[in-house]
Short mmCIF file of C-alpha atoms in Angstrom, two decimals:
data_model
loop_
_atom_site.label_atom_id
_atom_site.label_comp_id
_atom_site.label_asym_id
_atom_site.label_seq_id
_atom_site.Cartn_x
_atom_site.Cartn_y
_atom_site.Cartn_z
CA UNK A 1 99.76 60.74 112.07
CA UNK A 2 96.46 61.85 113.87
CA UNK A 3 94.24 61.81 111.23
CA UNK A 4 91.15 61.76 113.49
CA UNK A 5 87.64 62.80 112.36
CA UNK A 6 88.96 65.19 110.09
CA UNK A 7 89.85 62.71 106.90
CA UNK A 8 88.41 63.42 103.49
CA UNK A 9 89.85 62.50 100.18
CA UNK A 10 92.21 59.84 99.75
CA UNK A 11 93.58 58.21 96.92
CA UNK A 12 95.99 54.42 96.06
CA UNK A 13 98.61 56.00 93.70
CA UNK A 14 102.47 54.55 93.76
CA UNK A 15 101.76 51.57 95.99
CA UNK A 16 100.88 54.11 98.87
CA UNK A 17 97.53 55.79 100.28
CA UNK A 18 97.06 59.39 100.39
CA UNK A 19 94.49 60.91 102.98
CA UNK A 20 93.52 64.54 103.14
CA UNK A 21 93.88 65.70 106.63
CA UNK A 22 91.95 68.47 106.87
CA UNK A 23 92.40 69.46 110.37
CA UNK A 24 96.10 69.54 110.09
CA UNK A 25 96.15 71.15 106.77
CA UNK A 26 98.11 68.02 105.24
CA UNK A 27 98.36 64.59 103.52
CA UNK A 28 99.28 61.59 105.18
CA UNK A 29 100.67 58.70 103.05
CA UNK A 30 100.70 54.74 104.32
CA UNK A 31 102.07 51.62 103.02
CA UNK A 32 98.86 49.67 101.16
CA UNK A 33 98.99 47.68 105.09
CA UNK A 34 97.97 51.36 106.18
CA UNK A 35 101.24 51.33 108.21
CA UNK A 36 101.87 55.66 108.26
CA UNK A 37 105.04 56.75 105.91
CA UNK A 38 105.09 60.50 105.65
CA UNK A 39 102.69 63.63 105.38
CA UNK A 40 103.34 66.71 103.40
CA UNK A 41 102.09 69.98 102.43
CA UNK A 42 101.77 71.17 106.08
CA UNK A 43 102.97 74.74 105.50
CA UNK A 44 101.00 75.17 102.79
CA UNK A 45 97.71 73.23 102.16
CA UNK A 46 94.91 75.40 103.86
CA UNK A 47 91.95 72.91 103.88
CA UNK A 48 92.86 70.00 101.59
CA UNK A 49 89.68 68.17 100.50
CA UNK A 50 90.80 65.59 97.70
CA UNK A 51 93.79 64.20 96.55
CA UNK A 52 94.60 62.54 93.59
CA UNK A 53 97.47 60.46 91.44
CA UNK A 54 98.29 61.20 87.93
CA UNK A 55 101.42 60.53 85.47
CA UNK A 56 103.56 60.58 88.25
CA UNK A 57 102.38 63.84 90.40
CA UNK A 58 100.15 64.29 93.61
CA UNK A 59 97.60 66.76 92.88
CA UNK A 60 95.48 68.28 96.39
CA UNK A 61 92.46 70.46 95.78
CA UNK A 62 92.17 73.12 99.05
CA UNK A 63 88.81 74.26 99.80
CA UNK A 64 90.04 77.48 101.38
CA UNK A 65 92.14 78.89 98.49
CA UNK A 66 90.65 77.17 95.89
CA UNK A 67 93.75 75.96 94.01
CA UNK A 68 95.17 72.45 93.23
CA UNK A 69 98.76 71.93 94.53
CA UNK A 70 101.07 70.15 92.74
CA UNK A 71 104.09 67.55 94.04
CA UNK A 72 105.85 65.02 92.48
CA UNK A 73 106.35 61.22 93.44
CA UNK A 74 108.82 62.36 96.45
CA UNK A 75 106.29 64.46 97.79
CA UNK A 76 107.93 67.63 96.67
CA UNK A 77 106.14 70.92 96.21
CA UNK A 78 105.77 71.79 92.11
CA UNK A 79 103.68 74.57 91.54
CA UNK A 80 99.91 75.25 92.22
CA UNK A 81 96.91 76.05 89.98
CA UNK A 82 94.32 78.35 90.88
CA UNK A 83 90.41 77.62 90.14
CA UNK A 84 88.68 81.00 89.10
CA UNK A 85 85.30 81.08 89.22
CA UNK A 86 85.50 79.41 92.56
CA UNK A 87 85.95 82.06 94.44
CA UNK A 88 82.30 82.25 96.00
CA UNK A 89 81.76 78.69 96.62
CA UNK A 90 82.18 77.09 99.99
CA UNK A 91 81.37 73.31 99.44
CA UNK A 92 83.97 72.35 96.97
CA UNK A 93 84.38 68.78 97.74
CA UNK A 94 86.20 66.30 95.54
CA UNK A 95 87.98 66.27 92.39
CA UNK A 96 89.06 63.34 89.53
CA UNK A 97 91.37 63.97 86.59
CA UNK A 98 90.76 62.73 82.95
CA UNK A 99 93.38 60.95 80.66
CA UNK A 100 94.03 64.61 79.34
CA UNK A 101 94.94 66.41 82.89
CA UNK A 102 91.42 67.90 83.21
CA UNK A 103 90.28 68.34 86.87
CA UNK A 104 86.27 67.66 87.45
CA UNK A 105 85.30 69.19 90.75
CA UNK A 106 82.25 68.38 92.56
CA UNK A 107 80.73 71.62 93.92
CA UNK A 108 78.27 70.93 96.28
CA UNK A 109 76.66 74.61 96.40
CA UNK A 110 76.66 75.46 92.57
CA UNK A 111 74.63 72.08 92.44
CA UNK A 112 77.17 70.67 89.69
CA UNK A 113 80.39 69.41 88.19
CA UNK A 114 83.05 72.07 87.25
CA UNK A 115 85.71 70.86 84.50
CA UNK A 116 88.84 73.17 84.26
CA UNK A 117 92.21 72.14 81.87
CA UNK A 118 95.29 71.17 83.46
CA UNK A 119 96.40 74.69 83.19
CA UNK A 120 93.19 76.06 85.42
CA UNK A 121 91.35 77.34 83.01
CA UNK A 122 87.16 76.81 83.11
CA UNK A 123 85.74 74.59 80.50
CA UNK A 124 82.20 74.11 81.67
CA UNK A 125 79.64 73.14 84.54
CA UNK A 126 77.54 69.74 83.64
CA UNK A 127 74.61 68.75 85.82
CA UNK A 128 73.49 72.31 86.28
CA UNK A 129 69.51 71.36 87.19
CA UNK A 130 70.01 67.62 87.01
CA UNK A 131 72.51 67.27 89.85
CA UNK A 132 72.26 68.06 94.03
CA UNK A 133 74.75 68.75 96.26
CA UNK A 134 77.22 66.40 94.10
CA UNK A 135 79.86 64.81 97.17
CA UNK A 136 82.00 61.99 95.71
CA UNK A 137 83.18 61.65 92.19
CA UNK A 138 85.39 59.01 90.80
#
C-alpha cells in the first residue's frame, strides 16, 4: 500500500484499520493483524488528514478542500460536507465525532477546537486563548 512517511489519521472501525495516506491522497484499510485490504478515495481525497468510524459510515476530513467525505461500510463514496469558515486555515489536523454526528476539528492555526453539525454547519470554537496549536483529539 506504500503508506510511507506520509500517514496521519487512522482509526479501528468494523474490525479493520483506516490510515490517511496523505501523499497518495487516500485511505488504506488492514485486517486488525495490519495485513493491507483495500484503499479508497484516490480520485477524490485531496489531502486526507483524519479519518473516522461512525453508525456505519467512514468519514475523511481533507485539509486541502476543507470538507469531510462520506462512504459507507463498503468503502463507497456518499456525499461530502463542506466546513465554512475554514477556508483560511492551513493546519486543520484531526477530527472526532460526538454521539449526535457533530465533527470537532482541531485547528492548529486558529489555536482551537471547531464544532460543526453533521450537516456542516458552525456551532462554535472552544479553547480560543486556553488552547495552542491543538494536534490530536480523541
Amino acid at each position: 500500500s506504500n503508506c510511507g512517511s506520509q500517514v496521519l489519521g487512522m482509526c479501528i472501525f468494523l474490525q479493520s484499520v483506516f490510515v490517511c495516506n496523505r501523499a497518495l491522497g487516500k485511505v488504506d484499510v488492514f485486517d486488525l493483524d495490519l495485513v493491507y485490504s483495500i484503499s479508497f478515495g484516490q480520485e477524490m481525497l485531496k489531502n486526507p488528514r483524519s479519518v473516522q468510524g461512525h453508525k456505519g459510515k467512514i468519514f475523511v476530513l481533507t485539509k486541502t478542500d476543507k470538507t469531510v467525505h462520506v462512504f459507507d461500510s463498503n468503502q463507497e463514496y456518499l456525499h461530502s460536507i463542506p466546513l465554512p469558515g475554514l477556508e483560511s486555515s492551513l493546519s486543520l489536523c484531526y477530527f472526532t465525532m460526538d454521539l449526535y454526528g457533530n465533527f470537532i476539528i482541531s485547528d492548529r492555526g486558529a489555536h482551537c477546537l471547531k464544532i460543526y453539525n453533521a450537516k456542516g454547519e458552525f456551532i462554535e470554537s472552544i479553547g480560543v486563548g486556553y488552547l495552542i496549536s491543538p494536534r490530536g483529539i480523541a
